[in-house]
Amino acid sequence: MAGGRPLSATLAWVDRHSAAAPPVLRARVRELAAGVPEGASIADTLAEAGRRTLAAVARHPGDRSAALDLLAADALVTLALLAQAEAAPGDLHRFARGVLERETARP
């Protein structure tokens, strides 16, 4: 529980914002978000989950079995951007740039 907020707050936020998603994708996004330590914000937590998932997909041999995780990585980053836009829209550009820079800086 970093930043004084339990992970359940992030998962509750994900549940509210992914209600229309296909159940299998929604469950995978939730599972991946729960697998990272809580960040300073919901947006930070979701962005980190997205980065980790995308890195895992990139290490995958590239067959169709990685398709769900690729969709989940996209959803996690999209949700991170939405969370940031809701919390601090004026910082969205900086946040989005940071998500990209941290991802491209990884080997």
GROMACS .gro file of C-alpha atoms in nm:
model
  107
    1MET     CA    1   0.000   0.000   0.000
    2ALA     CA    2   0.223   0.279  -0.126
    3GLY     CA    3   0.096   0.633  -0.114
    4GLY     CA    4  -0.161   0.547   0.155
    5ARG     CA    5  -0.409   0.392  -0.090
    6PRO     CA    6  -0.493   0.021  -0.097
    7LEU     CA    7  -0.468  -0.168  -0.424
    8SER     CA    8  -0.839  -0.234  -0.399
    9ALA     CA    9  -0.895   0.134  -0.487
   10THR     CA   10  -0.720   0.080  -0.820
   11LEU     CA   11  -0.912  -0.240  -0.887
   12ALA     CA   12  -1.243  -0.073  -0.798
   13TRP     CA   13  -1.157   0.210  -1.039
   14VAL     CA   14  -1.073  -0.044  -1.312
   15ASP     CA   15  -1.401  -0.224  -1.250
   16ARG     CA   16  -1.600   0.099  -1.288
   17HIS     CA   17  -1.421   0.198  -1.608
   18SER     CA   18  -1.411  -0.138  -1.782
   19ALA     CA   19  -1.767  -0.261  -1.730
   20ALA     CA   20  -1.833  -0.274  -2.106
   21ALA     CA   21  -1.513  -0.464  -2.190
   22PRO     CA   22  -1.525  -0.832  -2.285
   23PRO     CA   23  -1.518  -1.037  -1.963
   24VAL     CA   24  -1.197  -1.224  -2.049
   25LEU     CA   25  -1.010  -0.900  -2.123
   26ARG     CA   26  -1.151  -0.731  -1.815
   27ALA     CA   27  -1.040  -1.021  -1.595
   28ARG     CA   28  -0.689  -1.019  -1.745
   29VAL     CA   29  -0.651  -0.642  -1.701
   30ARG     CA   30  -0.762  -0.675  -1.339
   31GLU     CA   31  -0.519  -0.962  -1.279
   32LEU     CA   32  -0.227  -0.773  -1.432
   33ALA     CA   33  -0.307  -0.454  -1.240
   34ALA     CA   34  -0.320  -0.651  -0.916
   35GLY     CA   35   0.024  -0.794  -0.991
   36VAL     CA   36   0.215  -0.468  -0.950
   37PRO     CA   37   0.289  -0.273  -0.632
   38GLU     CA   38   0.057   0.020  -0.577
   39GLY     CA   39   0.193   0.338  -0.730
   40ALA     CA   40   0.157   0.696  -0.617
   41SER     CA   41  -0.169   0.717  -0.813
   42ILE     CA   42  -0.411   0.492  -0.995
   43ALA     CA   43  -0.266   0.621  -1.321
   44ASP     CA   44   0.089   0.531  -1.211
   45THR     CA   45  -0.017   0.183  -1.104
   46LEU     CA   46  -0.198   0.112  -1.432
   47ALA     CA   47   0.086   0.254  -1.641
   48GLU     CA   48   0.337   0.031  -1.466
   49ALA     CA   49   0.113  -0.272  -1.518
   50GLY     CA   50   0.087  -0.180  -1.886
   51ARG     CA   51   0.464  -0.139  -1.922
   52ARG     CA   52   0.532  -0.472  -1.753
   53THR     CA   53   0.275  -0.649  -1.966
   54LEU     CA   54   0.405  -0.500  -2.289
   55ALA     CA   55   0.761  -0.599  -2.195
   56ALA     CA   56   0.644  -0.956  -2.132
   57VAL     CA   57   0.466  -0.963  -2.470
   58ALA     CA   58   0.782  -0.836  -2.641
   59ARG     CA   59   0.978  -1.127  -2.493
   60HIS     CA   60   0.717  -1.375  -2.615
   61PRO     CA   61   0.793  -1.586  -2.923
   62GLY     CA   62   0.521  -1.400  -3.111
   63ASP     CA   63   0.254  -1.659  -3.160
   64ARG     CA   64  -0.115  -1.592  -3.107
   65SER     CA   65  -0.106  -1.693  -2.741
   66ALA     CA   66   0.024  -1.344  -2.656
   67ALA     CA   67  -0.276  -1.171  -2.815
   68LEU     CA   68  -0.477  -1.134  -2.493
   69ASP     CA   69  -0.182  -0.984  -2.307
   70LEU     CA   70  -0.115  -0.744  -2.594
   71LEU     CA   71  -0.477  -0.627  -2.576
   72ALA     CA   72  -0.449  -0.605  -2.197
   73ALA     CA   73  -0.132  -0.393  -2.221
   74ASP     CA   74  -0.314  -0.155  -2.453
   75ALA     CA   75  -0.611  -0.142  -2.217
   76LEU     CA   76  -0.391  -0.079  -1.914
   77VAL     CA   77  -0.211   0.214  -2.079
   78THR     CA   78  -0.542   0.353  -2.205
   79LEU     CA   79  -0.692   0.326  -1.856
   80ALA     CA   80  -0.381   0.489  -1.709
   81LEU     CA   81  -0.427   0.785  -1.943
   82LEU     CA   82  -0.796   0.807  -1.852
   83ALA     CA   83  -0.715   0.798  -1.481
   84GLN     CA   84  -0.461   1.075  -1.527
   85ALA     CA   85  -0.705   1.282  -1.732
   86GLU     CA   86  -0.965   1.249  -1.457
   87ALA     CA   87  -0.724   1.328  -1.174
   88ALA     CA   88  -0.514   1.602  -1.332
   89PRO     CA   89  -0.598   1.684  -1.693
   90GLY     CA   90  -0.337   1.958  -1.707
   91ASP     CA   91  -0.065   1.697  -1.650
   92LEU     CA   92  -0.189   1.449  -1.911
   93HIS     CA   93   0.068   1.544  -2.175
   94ARG     CA   94   0.357   1.512  -1.929
   95PHE     CA   95   0.222   1.184  -1.795
   96ALA     CA   96   0.171   1.035  -2.143
   97ARG     CA   97   0.519   1.139  -2.247
   98GLY     CA   98   0.660   0.982  -1.931
   99VAL     CA   99   0.482   0.652  -2.000
  100LEU     CA  100   0.640   0.642  -2.346
  101GLU     CA  101   0.985   0.752  -2.232
  102ARG     CA  102   1.002   0.496  -1.952
  103GLU     CA  103   0.895   0.221  -2.192
  104THR     CA  104   1.138   0.311  -2.469
  105ALA     CA  105   1.424   0.353  -2.222
  106ARG     CA  106   1.402  -0.015  -2.126
  107PRO     CA  107   1.633  -0.261  -2.302
   0.00000   0.00000   0.00000
